[in-house]
Amino acid sequence: MRLLLLSNSTMPGEAYLGYPKKEILNFLGDKPVNALFIPFAAVTFSFDEYEQKVNDSLQEIGHKVVGIHRFDDPVKAVEEAEAIVVGGGNTWQLVRMLHDQDLMEPIRKKVKAGTPYMGWSAGSNVACPTLRTTNDMPIIDPKGFNTLNLVPFQINPHYLDANPEGHGGETREQRISEFLEINPGTYVVGLREGTMFKLEEGALSLIGDRTTRIFLKGKTPYELQVGDDFSFLLND
């Protein structure tokens, strides 16, 4: 498999998909790719708008996307895709539409066979076994929490170390500890903004200028950085 899983699309003050653009080019290569884009996580703007927003960014590096909503047969579109790109937004809505259109297994099969997969935020979360470490409000019944299961660990995108000043609710770490209490034996990775995972040739690597936080029930959470060994996360 070839995966590029981003915590987020954009850093404050940057253009859309600005910070990861070099890594996207490295991942997709110099030859123009017309990737299949899954915009289902969009809720407050249209799929057409989302497609255009991504294309405005990717055209600078010679690549483009076409939204899956434009195809009469979405399963066939997945089966024929050069690459698959899944945008961020609301994970619950994304998962609901993937289930409604019976796309989970076709995408999984296609990516397992070697088709490059790139996602950010919700698009990274659904590469995990379930959506249960998303930060998003459950605005719709997803018709099942299971997702693509491309990696055996859970990602918490946009990971924050502390709550905003004056906020008295649970920290992200406390929320993850609740997940671990119910799901012992499952690793959760707090993927901070501006960072991403790349999986190629069976090797998982962290990209970015921040560390990532590793959670497992019974162990004190700890930090890993670029260049560290992440192979343990791939063990089922």
CSV table of C-alpha atoms in Angstrom, one decimal:
chain,number,residue,atom,x,y,z
A,1,MET,CA,0.0,0.0,0.0
A,2,ARG,CA,0.9,3.6,-0.5
A,3,LEU,CA,-0.7,6.0,2.0
A,4,LEU,CA,-0.3,9.7,2.8
A,5,LEU,CA,-2.4,10.6,5.9
A,6,LEU,CA,-2.4,14.3,6.9
A,7,SER,CA,-3.6,15.7,10.2
A,8,ASN,CA,-5.0,18.8,8.5
A,9,SER,CA,-5.2,20.5,5.1
A,10,THR,CA,-4.0,24.0,5.9
A,11,MET,CA,-1.9,25.9,8.4
A,12,PRO,CA,-3.0,29.3,9.6
A,13,GLY,CA,-2.0,32.0,7.2
A,14,GLU,CA,-1.2,29.6,4.4
A,15,ALA,CA,-2.9,28.8,1.1
A,16,TYR,CA,-5.1,25.7,1.0
A,17,LEU,CA,-3.0,22.5,1.0
A,18,GLY,CA,0.0,24.8,1.2
A,19,TYR,CA,2.2,23.1,3.8
A,20,PRO,CA,1.9,19.5,2.4
A,21,LYS,CA,2.2,20.5,-1.3
A,22,LYS,CA,5.8,19.3,-1.6
A,23,GLU,CA,5.0,16.0,0.0
A,24,ILE,CA,2.0,15.5,-2.2
A,25,LEU,CA,4.2,16.0,-5.2
A,26,ASN,CA,6.7,13.5,-3.9
A,27,PHE,CA,3.9,11.1,-3.2
A,28,LEU,CA,2.0,11.3,-6.5
A,29,GLY,CA,5.1,11.9,-8.6
A,30,ASP,CA,6.0,14.2,-11.5
A,31,LYS,CA,3.7,12.5,-14.0
A,32,PRO,CA,0.3,14.2,-14.0
A,33,VAL,CA,-2.3,12.2,-12.0
A,34,ASN,CA,-6.0,12.6,-12.4
A,35,ALA,CA,-7.1,11.4,-8.9
A,36,LEU,CA,-10.6,10.4,-7.8
A,37,PHE,CA,-11.7,12.8,-5.1
A,38,ILE,CA,-14.2,11.9,-2.4
A,39,PRO,CA,-15.7,15.1,-1.1
A,40,PHE,CA,-18.4,13.5,1.1
A,41,ALA,CA,-17.1,15.1,4.4
A,42,ALA,CA,-18.2,18.6,3.1
A,43,VAL,CA,-21.4,19.7,4.8
A,44,THR,CA,-21.7,23.5,4.6
A,45,PHE,CA,-20.4,23.9,1.0
A,46,SER,CA,-21.0,21.9,-2.2
A,47,PHE,CA,-19.0,18.9,-3.6
A,48,ASP,CA,-18.4,21.0,-6.7
A,49,GLU,CA,-16.9,23.8,-4.6
A,50,TYR,CA,-14.7,21.3,-2.7
A,51,GLU,CA,-13.4,19.7,-5.9
A,52,GLN,CA,-12.5,23.2,-7.3
A,53,LYS,CA,-10.8,24.2,-4.1
A,54,VAL,CA,-8.6,21.1,-4.2
A,55,ASN,CA,-7.9,21.5,-8.0
A,56,ASP,CA,-6.9,25.1,-7.5
A,57,SER,CA,-4.2,23.9,-5.2
A,58,LEU,CA,-3.0,20.7,-6.9
A,59,GLN,CA,-2.8,22.4,-10.4
A,60,GLU,CA,0.4,24.1,-9.1
A,61,ILE,CA,2.1,20.8,-8.9
A,62,GLY,CA,0.7,19.3,-12.1
A,63,HIS,CA,-2.1,17.1,-10.6
A,64,LYS,CA,-5.9,17.3,-10.6
A,65,VAL,CA,-8.9,15.6,-9.1
A,66,VAL,CA,-12.4,14.7,-10.3
A,67,GLY,CA,-15.1,14.3,-7.7
A,68,ILE,CA,-16.7,10.9,-7.3
A,69,HIS,CA,-20.1,12.6,-7.2
A,70,ARG,CA,-19.8,13.2,-11.0
A,71,PHE,CA,-19.9,9.5,-11.8
A,72,ASP,CA,-23.0,7.5,-12.4
A,73,ASP,CA,-21.3,4.4,-11.1
A,74,PRO,CA,-19.1,5.3,-8.1
A,75,VAL,CA,-17.9,1.8,-7.5
A,76,LYS,CA,-16.6,1.6,-11.0
A,77,ALA,CA,-15.0,5.0,-10.5
A,78,VAL,CA,-13.1,3.6,-7.6
A,79,GLU,CA,-12.1,0.5,-9.5
A,80,GLU,CA,-10.6,2.6,-12.3
A,81,ALA,CA,-9.0,5.3,-10.2
A,82,GLU,CA,-5.3,6.3,-10.7
A,83,ALA,CA,-5.3,7.6,-7.1
A,84,ILE,CA,-7.8,8.2,-4.4
A,85,VAL,CA,-8.0,11.4,-2.4
A,86,VAL,CA,-10.4,11.8,0.6
A,87,GLY,CA,-11.0,15.3,1.9
A,88,GLY,CA,-11.6,16.4,5.4
A,89,GLY,CA,-14.7,17.8,7.0
A,90,ASN,CA,-17.3,15.9,9.0
A,91,THR,CA,-16.2,12.3,9.5
A,92,TRP,CA,-19.7,11.1,10.4
A,93,GLN,CA,-21.2,12.4,7.1
A,94,LEU,CA,-18.2,11.0,5.2
A,95,VAL,CA,-18.7,7.5,6.7
A,96,ARG,CA,-22.5,7.6,6.1
A,97,MET,CA,-22.1,8.4,2.4
A,98,LEU,CA,-19.4,5.7,2.0
A,99,HIS,CA,-21.7,3.2,3.5
A,100,ASP,CA,-24.7,4.4,1.6
A,101,GLN,CA,-22.9,4.0,-1.7
A,102,ASP,CA,-21.2,0.7,-0.7
A,103,LEU,CA,-17.8,2.1,-1.2
A,104,MET,CA,-15.9,0.9,1.8
A,105,GLU,CA,-14.8,-2.5,0.5
A,106,PRO,CA,-14.1,-1.3,-3.1
A,107,ILE,CA,-11.8,1.5,-1.8
A,108,ARG,CA,-10.1,-0.9,0.6
A,109,LYS,CA,-9.6,-3.5,-2.1
A,110,LYS,CA,-8.3,-0.9,-4.5
A,111,VAL,CA,-5.8,0.7,-2.1
A,112,LYS,CA,-4.6,-2.7,-0.8
A,113,ALA,CA,-3.8,-3.5,-4.4
A,114,GLY,CA,-1.4,-0.5,-4.6
A,115,THR,CA,-3.5,2.5,-5.7
A,116,PRO,CA,-2.2,5.6,-3.8
A,117,TYR,CA,-4.5,6.9,-1.1
A,118,MET,CA,-4.2,10.4,0.3
A,119,GLY,CA,-6.5,11.9,3.0
A,120,TRP,CA,-6.5,14.7,5.4
A,121,SER,CA,-8.4,15.1,8.7
A,122,ALA,CA,-11.6,13.0,8.2
A,123,GLY,CA,-9.9,11.4,5.2
A,124,SER,CA,-7.1,10.2,7.5
A,125,ASN,CA,-9.4,9.1,10.2
A,126,VAL,CA,-11.3,6.8,7.8
A,127,ALA,CA,-8.1,5.0,6.9
A,128,CYS,CA,-8.2,3.6,10.4
A,129,PRO,CA,-10.3,0.6,11.6
A,130,THR,CA,-13.1,2.9,12.9
A,131,LEU,CA,-14.1,6.5,13.1
A,132,ARG,CA,-14.2,6.4,16.9
A,133,THR,CA,-11.2,8.8,17.4
A,134,THR,CA,-12.6,11.6,15.3
A,135,ASN,CA,-13.2,15.0,16.9
A,136,ASP,CA,-16.3,15.7,14.9
A,137,MET,CA,-19.9,16.1,16.1
A,138,PRO,CA,-22.1,13.1,15.2
A,139,ILE,CA,-24.4,15.1,12.9
A,140,ILE,CA,-25.8,12.0,11.2
A,141,ASP,CA,-26.1,8.2,11.8
A,142,PRO,CA,-23.0,6.8,10.0
A,143,LYS,CA,-24.7,3.3,9.6
A,144,GLY,CA,-21.8,1.7,11.3
A,145,PHE,CA,-18.5,2.9,12.9
A,146,ASN,CA,-16.2,0.6,10.9
A,147,THR,CA,-14.1,2.3,8.2
A,148,LEU,CA,-11.4,1.3,5.7
A,149,ASN,CA,-9.0,-0.4,8.1
A,150,LEU,CA,-6.0,0.4,5.9
A,151,VAL,CA,-3.9,0.7,9.0
A,152,PRO,CA,-4.5,-1.2,12.3
A,153,PHE,CA,-4.1,1.8,14.6
A,154,GLN,CA,-6.3,4.9,15.2
A,155,ILE,CA,-5.5,8.5,14.3
A,156,ASN,CA,-6.7,11.5,16.2
A,157,PRO,CA,-6.3,14.3,13.7
A,158,HIS,CA,-5.7,17.9,14.8
A,159,TYR,CA,-4.3,16.6,18.1
A,160,LEU,CA,-4.1,19.3,20.8
A,161,ASP,CA,-2.1,19.0,24.1
A,162,ALA,CA,-4.4,21.2,26.2
A,163,ASN,CA,-7.8,22.9,26.1
A,164,PRO,CA,-8.1,26.5,25.2
A,165,GLU,CA,-7.7,28.9,28.1
A,166,GLY,CA,-10.9,29.2,30.1
A,167,HIS,CA,-12.4,25.9,28.8
A,168,GLY,CA,-13.2,23.5,31.6
A,169,GLY,CA,-14.1,20.4,29.5
A,170,GLU,CA,-12.0,17.3,29.0
A,171,THR,CA,-8.6,17.5,27.3
A,172,ARG,CA,-8.0,15.6,24.1
A,173,GLU,CA,-5.8,13.2,26.1
A,174,GLN,CA,-8.6,12.5,28.5
A,175,ARG,CA,-11.0,11.8,25.6
A,176,ILE,CA,-8.5,9.4,24.1
A,177,SER,CA,-8.0,7.7,27.5
A,178,GLU,CA,-11.7,7.0,27.6
A,179,PHE,CA,-11.4,5.3,24.2
A,180,LEU,CA,-8.5,3.2,25.4
A,181,GLU,CA,-10.5,2.1,28.5
A,182,ILE,CA,-13.1,0.6,26.2
A,183,ASN,CA,-10.6,-0.5,23.5
A,184,PRO,CA,-7.5,-1.9,25.3
A,185,GLY,CA,-4.8,-3.0,23.0
A,186,THR,CA,-5.5,-0.4,20.3
A,187,TYR,CA,-2.8,2.3,19.6
A,188,VAL,CA,-4.0,5.8,19.1
A,189,VAL,CA,-1.8,8.4,17.5
A,190,GLY,CA,-2.3,12.1,18.3
A,191,LEU,CA,-1.3,13.6,15.0
A,192,ARG,CA,-0.6,17.2,15.4
A,193,GLU,CA,-1.3,19.8,12.8
A,194,GLY,CA,1.4,20.3,10.2
A,195,THR,CA,2.3,16.6,10.3
A,196,MET,CA,1.5,13.5,8.4
A,197,PHE,CA,2.2,9.8,8.1
A,198,LYS,CA,3.5,8.2,4.9
A,199,LEU,CA,3.3,4.5,4.3
A,200,GLU,CA,5.4,3.1,1.4
A,201,GLU,CA,7.0,-0.3,0.8
A,202,GLY,CA,5.8,-1.4,4.2
A,203,ALA,CA,7.5,1.4,6.1
A,204,LEU,CA,5.6,4.0,8.1
A,205,SER,CA,7.2,7.4,8.6
A,206,LEU,CA,6.3,10.7,10.2
A,207,ILE,CA,6.7,13.9,8.2
A,208,GLY,CA,6.6,17.4,9.7
A,209,ASP,CA,8.3,19.6,12.3
A,210,ARG,CA,6.3,18.4,15.3
A,211,THR,CA,6.3,15.3,17.4
A,212,THR,CA,3.4,12.9,17.5
A,213,ARG,CA,1.9,11.5,20.7
A,214,ILE,CA,1.4,7.7,21.2
A,215,PHE,CA,-1.3,6.3,23.4
A,216,LEU,CA,-1.9,2.7,24.6
A,217,LYS,CA,-3.9,1.5,27.6
A,218,GLY,CA,-1.5,0.7,30.5
A,219,LYS,CA,1.4,2.9,29.1
A,220,THR,CA,2.2,6.5,29.9
A,221,PRO,CA,1.6,8.5,26.7
A,222,TYR,CA,4.9,9.4,25.0
A,223,GLU,CA,6.3,11.3,22.1
A,224,LEU,CA,7.9,10.2,18.9
A,225,GLN,CA,9.5,12.3,16.2
A,226,VAL,CA,10.6,12.2,12.6
A,227,GLY,CA,13.1,9.4,12.0
A,228,ASP,CA,11.8,7.2,14.9
A,229,ASP,CA,10.6,3.7,14.3
A,230,PHE,CA,6.9,3.5,13.8
A,231,SER,CA,6.8,-0.1,12.6
A,232,PHE,CA,5.1,-1.3,15.9
A,233,LEU,CA,1.9,0.6,14.8
A,234,LEU,CA,1.5,-1.8,11.8
A,235,ASN,CA,1.4,-4.9,13.9
A,236,ASP,CA,-2.2,-6.1,14.2
